[in-house]
Amino acid sequence: QPGQVLRSWTVQDASRNRDAQNLRELETLLLQLPEPVRRRLQEAFSDRLRDLNEIYLQLGRWPEAVFADTGTGKLQREALAQVNCEQSDIALFAKMFAQTHTNSLLATRRIGIDGTLHRLSVILSHREAADGVPPVIGVTARVGKTVEGVVDALVPDLFESGESLLLIGRPNSGKTTCLREFARRLSEDKKNIVVVVDKTCEIGGDGTIPHPAIGNARWLPVESFKKDGQAINLQHERMREAVENQSPHIVIVDEISTVAEVEAIRTMSQRGIRIIAAVHGNTLPMLLHDPQRAALAGGCHTVMLSGAEANKRNDKQKSVLMRMHEPLFGMAIEMHQRSRWILHRSVRHAVDAYFKRQYVTAEELTPGQAREVVARGRFG
């Protein structure tokens, strides 16, 4: 019956395995903060540092900390001082914007902190300085953490699956955390060559040495730069390089967003490589209606049905959408909350059911349990 429990398992608490390392790396970030901000954060929120998600500073605004609920991922803002940020506060981050990062910074407006998983996203002024580079007027520091046991808690059997897997989720839903865990766990098998293609250097960090969170996976950082006023990212080139130069069994990729990257995924899929990738979104049907990324799930086109075929449909329509080709991923996960996912074990079946306006069965995953769910027309 719909809603029945399909499987259950024991969840091991691995959340504190990396706490000491995470706190050491957090200290690297905190040392860059204005003294009053750092002191309030450490004194007033010492018991919540494990949940610290972002630190936000902008000229003329109160500095803020953003905490993420461990279970749901819901965010809560807290003021760190009741005085506005000044240019001297922003300047404390200046040494992190090294000259070697200048072109990349202008292209992506974000850089990582060497030796950590933290990311600095900068807000640049619309006015250029004398040197032609717009000054930094704000910084959002995203706190990166090594979190283990997330996939084991929600869907442990996926490590043994040979299927390609697409992770779909909003920002801050835990996609990159899962990619790190897949990289670490799958690279433990000495029969696997696992390659991480790191578009924004968030999976393996932004240093010259990959962060230990990705285990023994090979790491291909992707460069970003600005050319003729346009931001250029070469992830699609590094994906092809991974295939041609590294002979991988598994490739892990974050933030698939362009047609060129989708075509690179197609190239890898046609060569029998298992792909674990992430995209921004809410549900599988929403992805199908994105012209740049629809091909990941099989794409869609309009076809005219015969009268006999139309009569077989509940809506009797003759002009209908249908899947265009084989999906590039066998399975997909919609990451609705940190501890609630929807797993489609057959993307092809789910997509076909959606276009036929039929009910589709999926799995609702929570820690230690998989439950059957049924949806029609939209998933999640």
XYZ file of N, CA and C in Angstrom, residues 183-194 216-218 247-250:
57
model
N 32.562 10.959 -2.840
C 33.963 10.920 -3.269
C 34.810 10.143 -2.265
N 34.621 10.452 -0.992
C 35.431 9.795 0.037
C 35.140 8.298 0.109
N 33.855 7.941 0.166
C 33.494 6.543 0.353
C 33.814 5.698 -0.880
N 33.504 6.203 -2.061
C 33.733 5.410 -3.272
C 35.226 5.264 -3.567
N 36.029 6.248 -3.160
C 37.474 6.155 -3.406
C 38.167 5.222 -2.426
N 37.442 4.757 -1.390
C 38.017 3.765 -0.478
C 38.206 2.421 -1.163
N 37.402 2.157 -2.198
C 37.529 0.917 -2.970
C 38.693 1.069 -3.945
N 39.740 0.263 -3.769
C 40.935 0.403 -4.595
C 40.719 -0.028 -6.043
N 39.546 -0.597 -6.325
C 39.224 -0.963 -7.710
C 38.611 0.213 -8.468
N 38.268 1.280 -7.751
C 37.651 2.451 -8.369
C 38.652 3.572 -8.571
N 38.603 4.200 -9.741
C 39.268 5.484 -9.949
C 38.164 6.529 -9.929
N 38.179 7.368 -8.892
C 37.150 8.390 -8.700
C 37.783 9.747 -8.962
N 40.495 9.623 -1.156
C 41.551 9.358 -2.135
C 41.115 9.657 -3.566
N 40.027 10.388 -3.720
C 39.575 10.746 -5.065
C 40.574 11.700 -5.722
N 40.736 11.561 -7.023
C 41.556 12.512 -7.770
C 40.775 13.816 -7.923
N 41.103 8.165 -16.992
C 40.468 6.846 -17.126
C 39.593 6.500 -15.917
N 38.619 7.362 -15.596
C 37.846 7.160 -14.362
C 36.757 6.103 -14.507
N 36.416 5.489 -13.387
C 35.209 4.679 -13.306
C 34.031 5.550 -12.879
N 34.327 6.558 -12.044
C 33.292 7.425 -11.477
C 33.781 8.872 -11.552
